């Protein structure tokens, strides 16, 4: 059974949003389903070259988010894709603006994993074909099993300068996609903060100083290094933050009574509290992977040597990770949850797939990630999730 969930907007008649779901309602496995493309669309071409405008992703470099533009004529093509299963790093973000003549389409691929988008200009110069989805799917579904595709959003535009279309797109995102606070688009807070590997007494003194001087900030953020045996500043090679991922308990060196006293001090001072966590990864021999080795996927490639990836498609893993983060939010007094992710996951997912289930591990992980976020928001009314990955 294939279901298309489609949204249209009366205030933006040129926009449409959809996601497809595949479900096996039969008594046995399905045949192989492959090359699933939630976007396969042709538009009429105008004479001359077409243009693809998009933006570079982030690789922590000065050229992050730089505007990019390619153009090609009949018989030509262009290909965009995420590099290693991380959807918005390095070469491109999952957004594009296709222009032919004085009209075009702006598109977004909603998928926190690996994706591709292909554009082909027919040799007869009559049409431009767009195709987008996961990089590879070749899978069967067991009885009762259901999967979803990446979400696609398209907005058609015509006339005027292409930059006018970008302004219309921004208004669409503000009206219907930006997180809301009291029925208004959320405005990010002004924050201050500190590195995790620092004595709690120093942090509380700093918070009190900011409060006493009436500095107009709203949120205090604690970065990595608050857990396990992490030591020193971010650049200190002694026992850095990344080596202790998976020891998800407050450092007794810096937080002898835990992190709750910090959350309490922030509440009294009238500030929100954001804490950095990277729950999907663990280094070897850390507590969480020792306790639950079956929760994790390994790879044959040197990615942050030895790091393992939590398999959120495993219901036990998903429940365990969600409960852990939820407990932190409650116990520490967090009002914001900052989630990070520092590895390319594609190879982990590939190695976990069997030949008749290519793409399933990634789909399970991404669906699990979305379910985790939904549950955290339901369990903690007013919580905000800040993705710094």
PDB file of N, CA and C in Angstrom, residues 303-384:
ATOM      1  N   UNK A 303      36.780   6.437  11.123  1.00  0.00           N
ATOM      2  CA  UNK A 303      35.998   7.647  11.375  1.00  0.00           C
ATOM      3  C   UNK A 303      36.117   7.950  12.863  1.00  0.00           C
ATOM      4  N   UNK A 304      36.820   9.054  13.205  1.00  0.00           N
ATOM      5  CA  UNK A 304      37.080   9.333  14.629  1.00  0.00           C
ATOM      6  C   UNK A 304      37.452   8.014  15.301  1.00  0.00           C
ATOM      7  N   UNK A 305      38.630   7.451  15.012  1.00  0.00           N
ATOM      8  CA  UNK A 305      38.943   6.038  15.183  1.00  0.00           C
ATOM      9  C   UNK A 305      38.216   5.335  16.322  1.00  0.00           C
ATOM     10  N   UNK A 306      37.460   4.302  15.924  1.00  0.00           N
ATOM     11  CA  UNK A 306      36.788   3.462  16.892  1.00  0.00           C
ATOM     12  C   UNK A 306      35.388   3.892  17.264  1.00  0.00           C
ATOM     13  N   UNK A 307      34.914   5.030  16.784  1.00  0.00           N
ATOM     14  CA  UNK A 307      33.601   5.513  17.199  1.00  0.00           C
ATOM     15  C   UNK A 307      32.500   4.625  16.621  1.00  0.00           C
ATOM     16  N   UNK A 308      31.467   4.367  17.418  1.00  0.00           N
ATOM     17  CA  UNK A 308      30.329   3.556  16.997  1.00  0.00           C
ATOM     18  C   UNK A 308      29.091   4.429  16.913  1.00  0.00           C
ATOM     19  N   UNK A 309      28.120   3.968  16.125  1.00  0.00           N
ATOM     20  CA  UNK A 309      26.895   4.727  15.859  1.00  0.00           C
ATOM     21  C   UNK A 309      25.703   3.988  16.437  1.00  0.00           C
ATOM     22  N   UNK A 310      24.918   4.665  17.272  1.00  0.00           N
ATOM     23  CA  UNK A 310      23.691   4.072  17.798  1.00  0.00           C
ATOM     24  C   UNK A 310      22.723   3.796  16.655  1.00  0.00           C
ATOM     25  N   UNK A 311      22.110   2.630  16.678  1.00  0.00           N
ATOM     26  CA  UNK A 311      21.155   2.242  15.641  1.00  0.00           C
ATOM     27  C   UNK A 311      19.752   2.590  16.122  1.00  0.00           C
ATOM     28  N   UNK A 312      19.271   3.780  15.766  1.00  0.00           N
ATOM     29  CA  UNK A 312      17.973   4.227  16.248  1.00  0.00           C
ATOM     30  C   UNK A 312      16.815   3.496  15.583  1.00  0.00           C
ATOM     31  N   UNK A 313      17.099   2.658  14.595  1.00  0.00           N
ATOM     32  CA  UNK A 313      16.069   1.796  14.035  1.00  0.00           C
ATOM     33  C   UNK A 313      15.788   0.582  14.901  1.00  0.00           C
ATOM     34  N   UNK A 314      16.622   0.341  15.905  1.00  0.00           N
ATOM     35  CA  UNK A 314      16.415  -0.721  16.880  1.00  0.00           C
ATOM     36  C   UNK A 314      15.538  -0.161  17.997  1.00  0.00           C
ATOM     37  N   UNK A 315      14.337  -0.723  18.224  1.00  0.00           N
ATOM     38  CA  UNK A 315      13.442  -0.140  19.238  1.00  0.00           C
ATOM     39  C   UNK A 315      14.071  -0.028  20.623  1.00  0.00           C
ATOM     40  N   UNK A 316      14.906  -0.994  21.011  1.00  0.00           N
ATOM     41  CA  UNK A 316      15.542  -0.926  22.331  1.00  0.00           C
ATOM     42  C   UNK A 316      16.525   0.236  22.396  1.00  0.00           C
ATOM     43  N   UNK A 317      17.286   0.427  21.313  1.00  0.00           N
ATOM     44  CA  UNK A 317      18.223   1.555  21.259  1.00  0.00           C
ATOM     45  C   UNK A 317      17.476   2.874  21.338  1.00  0.00           C
ATOM     46  N   UNK A 318      16.440   2.997  20.529  1.00  0.00           N
ATOM     47  CA  UNK A 318      15.668   4.239  20.484  1.00  0.00           C
ATOM     48  C   UNK A 318      15.096   4.567  21.855  1.00  0.00           C
ATOM     49  N   UNK A 319      14.518   3.585  22.527  1.00  0.00           N
ATOM     50  CA  UNK A 319      13.946   3.835  23.850  1.00  0.00           C
ATOM     51  C   UNK A 319      15.030   4.213  24.858  1.00  0.00           C
ATOM     52  N   UNK A 320      16.166   3.482  24.819  1.00  0.00           N
ATOM     53  CA  UNK A 320      17.229   3.756  25.772  1.00  0.00           C
ATOM     54  C   UNK A 320      17.827   5.141  25.611  1.00  0.00           C
ATOM     55  N   UNK A 321      18.106   5.537  24.365  1.00  0.00           N
ATOM     56  CA  UNK A 321      18.693   6.858  24.116  1.00  0.00           C
ATOM     57  C   UNK A 321      17.688   7.963  24.451  1.00  0.00           C
ATOM     58  N   UNK A 322      16.422   7.775  24.047  1.00  0.00           N
ATOM     59  CA  UNK A 322      15.398   8.783  24.330  1.00  0.00           C
ATOM     60  C   UNK A 322      15.204   8.950  25.830  1.00  0.00           C
ATOM     61  N   UNK A 323      15.130   7.841  26.548  1.00  0.00           N
ATOM     62  CA  UNK A 323      14.948   7.916  28.003  1.00  0.00           C
ATOM     63  C   UNK A 323      16.137   8.609  28.666  1.00  0.00           C
ATOM     64  N   UNK A 324      17.347   8.326  28.189  1.00  0.00           N
ATOM     65  CA  UNK A 324      18.533   8.944  28.771  1.00  0.00           C
ATOM     66  C   UNK A 324      18.478  10.469  28.620  1.00  0.00           C
ATOM     67  N   UNK A 325      18.206  10.944  27.410  1.00  0.00           N
ATOM     68  CA  UNK A 325      18.151  12.385  27.177  1.00  0.00           C
ATOM     69  C   UNK A 325      16.997  13.006  27.956  1.00  0.00           C
ATOM     70  N   UNK A 326      15.856  12.326  27.984  1.00  0.00           N
ATOM     71  CA  UNK A 326      14.701  12.836  28.710  1.00  0.00           C
ATOM     72  C   UNK A 326      15.003  12.974  30.197  1.00  0.00           C
ATOM     73  N   UNK A 327      15.706  11.994  30.756  1.00  0.00           N
ATOM     74  CA  UNK A 327      16.071  12.066  32.170  1.00  0.00           C
ATOM     75  C   UNK A 327      17.012  13.243  32.434  1.00  0.00           C
ATOM     76  N   UNK A 328      17.956  13.478  31.518  1.00  0.00           N
ATOM     77  CA  UNK A 328      18.848  14.630  31.675  1.00  0.00           C
ATOM     78  C   UNK A 328      18.045  15.932  31.716  1.00  0.00           C
ATOM     79  N   UNK A 329      17.091  16.054  30.801  1.00  0.00           N
ATOM     80  CA  UNK A 329      16.284  17.270  30.736  1.00  0.00           C
ATOM     81  C   UNK A 329      15.565  17.501  32.065  1.00  0.00           C
ATOM     82  N   UNK A 330      14.962  16.431  32.603  1.00  0.00           N
ATOM     83  CA  UNK A 330      14.242  16.547  33.868  1.00  0.00           C
ATOM     84  C   UNK A 330      15.179  16.783  35.040  1.00  0.00           C
ATOM     85  N   UNK A 331      16.225  15.960  35.120  1.00  0.00           N
ATOM     86  CA  UNK A 331      17.104  15.993  36.297  1.00  0.00           C
ATOM     87  C   UNK A 331      17.941  17.263  36.357  1.00  0.00           C
ATOM     88  N   UNK A 332      18.402  17.749  35.202  1.00  0.00           N
ATOM     89  CA  UNK A 332      19.313  18.898  35.188  1.00  0.00           C
ATOM     90  C   UNK A 332      18.578  20.234  35.097  1.00  0.00           C
ATOM     91  N   UNK A 333      17.299  20.200  34.771  1.00  0.00           N
ATOM     92  CA  UNK A 333      16.561  21.455  34.607  1.00  0.00           C
ATOM     93  C   UNK A 333      16.800  22.124  33.272  1.00  0.00           C
ATOM     94  N   UNK A 334      17.048  21.335  32.222  1.00  0.00           N
ATOM     95  CA  UNK A 334      17.291  21.897  30.899  1.00  0.00           C
ATOM     96  C   UNK A 334      16.006  22.474  30.301  1.00  0.00           C
ATOM     97  N   UNK A 335      16.121  23.620  29.643  1.00  0.00           N
ATOM     98  CA  UNK A 335      15.009  24.172  28.872  1.00  0.00           C
ATOM     99  C   UNK A 335      15.271  24.063  27.368  1.00  0.00           C
ATOM    100  N   UNK A 336      16.532  23.882  27.012  1.00  0.00           N
ATOM    101  CA  UNK A 336      16.937  23.633  25.633  1.00  0.00           C
ATOM    102  C   UNK A 336      17.803  22.373  25.611  1.00  0.00           C
ATOM    103  N   UNK A 337      17.705  21.631  24.515  1.00  0.00           N
ATOM    104  CA  UNK A 337      18.538  20.445  24.316  1.00  0.00           C
ATOM    105  C   UNK A 337      19.325  20.647  23.027  1.00  0.00           C
ATOM    106  N   UNK A 338      20.641  20.676  23.144  1.00  0.00           N
ATOM    107  CA  UNK A 338      21.492  20.871  21.965  1.00  0.00           C
ATOM    108  C   UNK A 338      22.076  19.523  21.539  1.00  0.00           C
ATOM    109  N   UNK A 339      21.701  19.068  20.350  1.00  0.00           N
ATOM    110  CA  UNK A 339      22.148  17.764  19.853  1.00  0.00           C
ATOM    111  C   UNK A 339      23.229  17.954  18.788  1.00  0.00           C
ATOM    112  N   UNK A 340      24.311  17.201  18.943  1.00  0.00           N
ATOM    113  CA  UNK A 340      25.417  17.251  17.980  1.00  0.00           C
ATOM    114  C   UNK A 340      25.612  15.875  17.354  1.00  0.00           C
ATOM    115  N   UNK A 341      26.438  15.829  16.302  1.00  0.00           N
ATOM    116  CA  UNK A 341      26.670  14.588  15.553  1.00  0.00           C
ATOM    117  C   UNK A 341      27.925  14.819  14.713  1.00  0.00           C
ATOM    118  N   UNK A 342      28.980  14.061  14.961  1.00  0.00           N
ATOM    119  CA  UNK A 342      30.278  14.392  14.386  1.00  0.00           C
ATOM    120  C   UNK A 342      30.884  13.317  13.478  1.00  0.00           C
ATOM    121  N   UNK A 343      30.055  12.459  12.907  1.00  0.00           N
ATOM    122  CA  UNK A 343      30.598  11.433  12.009  1.00  0.00           C
ATOM    123  C   UNK A 343      29.728  11.338  10.751  1.00  0.00           C
ATOM    124  N   UNK A 344      30.307  10.936   9.609  1.00  0.00           N
ATOM    125  CA  UNK A 344      29.479  10.610   8.448  1.00  0.00           C
ATOM    126  C   UNK A 344      28.891   9.211   8.627  1.00  0.00           C
ATOM    127  N   UNK A 345      27.569   9.065   8.685  1.00  0.00           N
ATOM    128  CA  UNK A 345      26.981   7.768   9.064  1.00  0.00           C
ATOM    129  C   UNK A 345      26.783   6.774   7.931  1.00  0.00           C
ATOM    130  N   UNK A 346      26.989   7.198   6.687  1.00  0.00           N
ATOM    131  CA  UNK A 346      26.575   6.378   5.549  1.00  0.00           C
ATOM    132  C   UNK A 346      27.160   4.964   5.573  1.00  0.00           C
ATOM    133  N   UNK A 347      28.464   4.853   5.842  1.00  0.00           N
ATOM    134  CA  UNK A 347      29.105   3.537   5.799  1.00  0.00           C
ATOM    135  C   UNK A 347      28.582   2.611   6.899  1.00  0.00           C
ATOM    136  N   UNK A 348      28.256   3.149   8.058  1.00  0.00           N
ATOM    137  CA  UNK A 348      27.675   2.328   9.125  1.00  0.00           C
ATOM    138  C   UNK A 348      26.374   1.682   8.640  1.00  0.00           C
ATOM    139  N   UNK A 349      25.522   2.514   8.017  1.00  0.00           N
ATOM    140  CA  UNK A 349      24.242   2.008   7.542  1.00  0.00           C
ATOM    141  C   UNK A 349      24.443   0.986   6.422  1.00  0.00           C
ATOM    142  N   UNK A 350      25.363   1.253   5.517  1.00  0.00           N
ATOM    143  CA  UNK A 350      25.611   0.315   4.418  1.00  0.00           C
ATOM    144  C   UNK A 350      26.048  -1.045   4.939  1.00  0.00           C
ATOM    145  N   UNK A 351      26.933  -1.059   5.917  1.00  0.00           N
ATOM    146  CA  UNK A 351      27.451  -2.331   6.424  1.00  0.00           C
ATOM    147  C   UNK A 351      26.390  -3.127   7.186  1.00  0.00           C
ATOM    148  N   UNK A 352      25.398  -2.449   7.736  1.00  0.00           N
ATOM    149  CA  UNK A 352      24.350  -3.141   8.483  1.00  0.00           C
ATOM    150  C   UNK A 352      23.255  -3.702   7.577  1.00  0.00           C
ATOM    151  N   UNK A 353      23.167  -3.218   6.334  1.00  0.00           N
ATOM    152  CA  UNK A 353      22.136  -3.685   5.411  1.00  0.00           C
ATOM    153  C   UNK A 353      22.483  -5.062   4.854  1.00  0.00           C
ATOM    154  N   UNK A 354      21.455  -5.847   4.570  1.00  0.00           N
ATOM    155  CA  UNK A 354      21.622  -7.083   3.809  1.00  0.00           C
ATOM    156  C   UNK A 354      21.283  -6.793   2.348  1.00  0.00           C
ATOM    157  N   UNK A 355      21.669  -7.665   1.401  1.00  0.00           N
ATOM    158  CA  UNK A 355      21.456  -7.361  -0.021  1.00  0.00           C
ATOM    159  C   UNK A 355      20.005  -7.096  -0.405  1.00  0.00           C
ATOM    160  N   UNK A 356      19.055  -7.678   0.324  1.00  0.00           N
ATOM    161  CA  UNK A 356      17.648  -7.448  -0.003  1.00  0.00           C
ATOM    162  C   UNK A 356      17.005  -6.369   0.873  1.00  0.00           C
ATOM    163  N   UNK A 357      17.863  -5.628   1.629  1.00  0.00           N
ATOM    164  CA  UNK A 357      17.323  -4.585   2.523  1.00  0.00           C
ATOM    165  C   UNK A 357      18.198  -3.329   2.450  1.00  0.00           C
ATOM    166  N   UNK A 358      18.665  -2.983   1.268  1.00  0.00           N
ATOM    167  CA  UNK A 358      19.550  -1.821   1.115  1.00  0.00           C
ATOM    168  C   UNK A 358      18.743  -0.536   1.300  1.00  0.00           C
ATOM    169  N   UNK A 359      19.155   0.252   2.271  1.00  0.00           N
ATOM    170  CA  UNK A 359      18.457   1.484   2.617  1.00  0.00           C
ATOM    171  C   UNK A 359      17.652   1.383   3.899  1.00  0.00           C
ATOM    172  N   UNK A 360      17.392   0.165   4.377  1.00  0.00           N
ATOM    173  CA  UNK A 360      16.509  -0.002   5.531  1.00  0.00           C
ATOM    174  C   UNK A 360      17.132   0.506   6.827  1.00  0.00           C
ATOM    175  N   UNK A 361      18.444   0.310   7.011  1.00  0.00           N
ATOM    176  CA  UNK A 361      19.055   0.757   8.263  1.00  0.00           C
ATOM    177  C   UNK A 361      19.004   2.275   8.364  1.00  0.00           C
ATOM    178  N   UNK A 362      19.292   2.948   7.249  1.00  0.00           N
ATOM    179  CA  UNK A 362      19.204   4.409   7.245  1.00  0.00           C
ATOM    180  C   UNK A 362      17.775   4.873   7.506  1.00  0.00           C
ATOM    181  N   UNK A 363      16.803   4.276   6.827  1.00  0.00           N
ATOM    182  CA  UNK A 363      15.410   4.667   7.018  1.00  0.00           C
ATOM    183  C   UNK A 363      15.005   4.483   8.477  1.00  0.00           C
ATOM    184  N   UNK A 364      15.376   3.339   9.056  1.00  0.00           N
ATOM    185  CA  UNK A 364      15.038   3.084  10.451  1.00  0.00           C
ATOM    186  C   UNK A 364      15.657   4.101  11.383  1.00  0.00           C
ATOM    187  N   UNK A 365      16.917   4.472  11.096  1.00  0.00           N
ATOM    188  CA  UNK A 365      17.597   5.452  11.954  1.00  0.00           C
ATOM    189  C   UNK A 365      16.935   6.819  11.872  1.00  0.00           C
ATOM    190  N   UNK A 366      16.646   7.276  10.660  1.00  0.00           N
ATOM    191  CA  UNK A 366      16.073   8.608  10.503  1.00  0.00           C
ATOM    192  C   UNK A 366      14.659   8.665  11.082  1.00  0.00           C
ATOM    193  N   UNK A 367      13.865   7.624  10.847  1.00  0.00           N
ATOM    194  CA  UNK A 367      12.536   7.610  11.448  1.00  0.00           C
ATOM    195  C   UNK A 367      12.636   7.576  12.969  1.00  0.00           C
ATOM    196  N   UNK A 368      13.618   6.842  13.489  1.00  0.00           N
ATOM    197  CA  UNK A 368      13.817   6.804  14.934  1.00  0.00           C
ATOM    198  C   UNK A 368      14.230   8.157  15.489  1.00  0.00           C
ATOM    199  N   UNK A 369      15.102   8.862  14.768  1.00  0.00           N
ATOM    200  CA  UNK A 369      15.537  10.191  15.196  1.00  0.00           C
ATOM    201  C   UNK A 369      14.345  11.145  15.302  1.00  0.00           C
ATOM    202  N   UNK A 370      13.469  11.127  14.286  1.00  0.00           N
ATOM    203  CA  UNK A 370      12.298  11.997  14.317  1.00  0.00           C
ATOM    204  C   UNK A 370      11.358  11.607  15.466  1.00  0.00           C
ATOM    205  N   UNK A 371      11.223  10.293  15.705  1.00  0.00           N
ATOM    206  CA  UNK A 371      10.366   9.843  16.808  1.00  0.00           C
ATOM    207  C   UNK A 371      10.941  10.292  18.150  1.00  0.00           C
ATOM    208  N   UNK A 372      12.276  10.241  18.290  1.00  0.00           N
ATOM    209  CA  UNK A 372      12.903  10.684  19.531  1.00  0.00           C
ATOM    210  C   UNK A 372      12.601  12.158  19.777  1.00  0.00           C
ATOM    211  N   UNK A 373      12.789  12.999  18.775  1.00  0.00           N
ATOM    212  CA  UNK A 373      12.515  14.431  18.929  1.00  0.00           C
ATOM    213  C   UNK A 373      11.046  14.675  19.298  1.00  0.00           C
ATOM    214  N   UNK A 374      10.136  13.969  18.611  1.00  0.00           N
ATOM    215  CA  UNK A 374       8.713  14.138  18.908  1.00  0.00           C
ATOM    216  C   UNK A 374       8.413  13.766  20.362  1.00  0.00           C
ATOM    217  N   UNK A 375       9.001  12.665  20.823  1.00  0.00           N
ATOM    218  CA  UNK A 375       8.735  12.230  22.198  1.00  0.00           C
ATOM    219  C   UNK A 375       9.300  13.217  23.213  1.00  0.00           C
ATOM    220  N   UNK A 376      10.489  13.720  22.971  1.00  0.00           N
ATOM    221  CA  UNK A 376      11.078  14.684  23.904  1.00  0.00           C
ATOM    222  C   UNK A 376      10.224  15.937  24.001  1.00  0.00           C
ATOM    223  N   UNK A 377       9.728  16.418  22.863  1.00  0.00           N
ATOM    224  CA  UNK A 377       8.889  17.609  22.869  1.00  0.00           C
ATOM    225  C   UNK A 377       7.562  17.347  23.578  1.00  0.00           C
ATOM    226  N   UNK A 378       7.022  16.117  23.431  1.00  0.00           N
ATOM    227  CA  UNK A 378       5.762  15.784  24.101  1.00  0.00           C
ATOM    228  C   UNK A 378       5.966  15.621  25.604  1.00  0.00           C
ATOM    229  N   UNK A 379       7.102  15.058  25.995  1.00  0.00           N
ATOM    230  CA  UNK A 379       7.358  14.805  27.410  1.00  0.00           C
ATOM    231  C   UNK A 379       7.755  16.061  28.178  1.00  0.00           C
ATOM    232  N   UNK A 380       8.253  17.069  27.448  1.00  0.00           N
ATOM    233  CA  UNK A 380       8.758  18.279  28.104  1.00  0.00           C
ATOM    234  C   UNK A 380       8.169  19.514  27.429  1.00  0.00           C
ATOM    235  N   UNK A 381       6.920  19.855  27.763  1.00  0.00           N
ATOM    236  CA  UNK A 381       6.295  21.023  27.129  1.00  0.00           C
ATOM    237  C   UNK A 381       7.153  22.270  27.292  1.00  0.00           C
ATOM    238  N   UNK A 382       7.319  22.993  26.181  1.00  0.00           N
ATOM    239  CA  UNK A 382       8.137  24.198  26.195  1.00  0.00           C
ATOM    240  C   UNK A 382       9.601  23.967  25.848  1.00  0.00           C
ATOM    241  N   UNK A 383      10.009  22.700  25.740  1.00  0.00           N
ATOM    242  CA  UNK A 383      11.400  22.402  25.369  1.00  0.00           C
ATOM    243  C   UNK A 383      11.695  22.866  23.948  1.00  0.00           C
ATOM    244  N   UNK A 384      12.921  23.360  23.739  1.00  0.00           N
ATOM    245  CA  UNK A 384      13.401  23.637  22.389  1.00  0.00           C
ATOM    246  C   UNK A 384      14.571  22.721  22.089  1.00  0.00           C
TER     247      UNK A 384
END
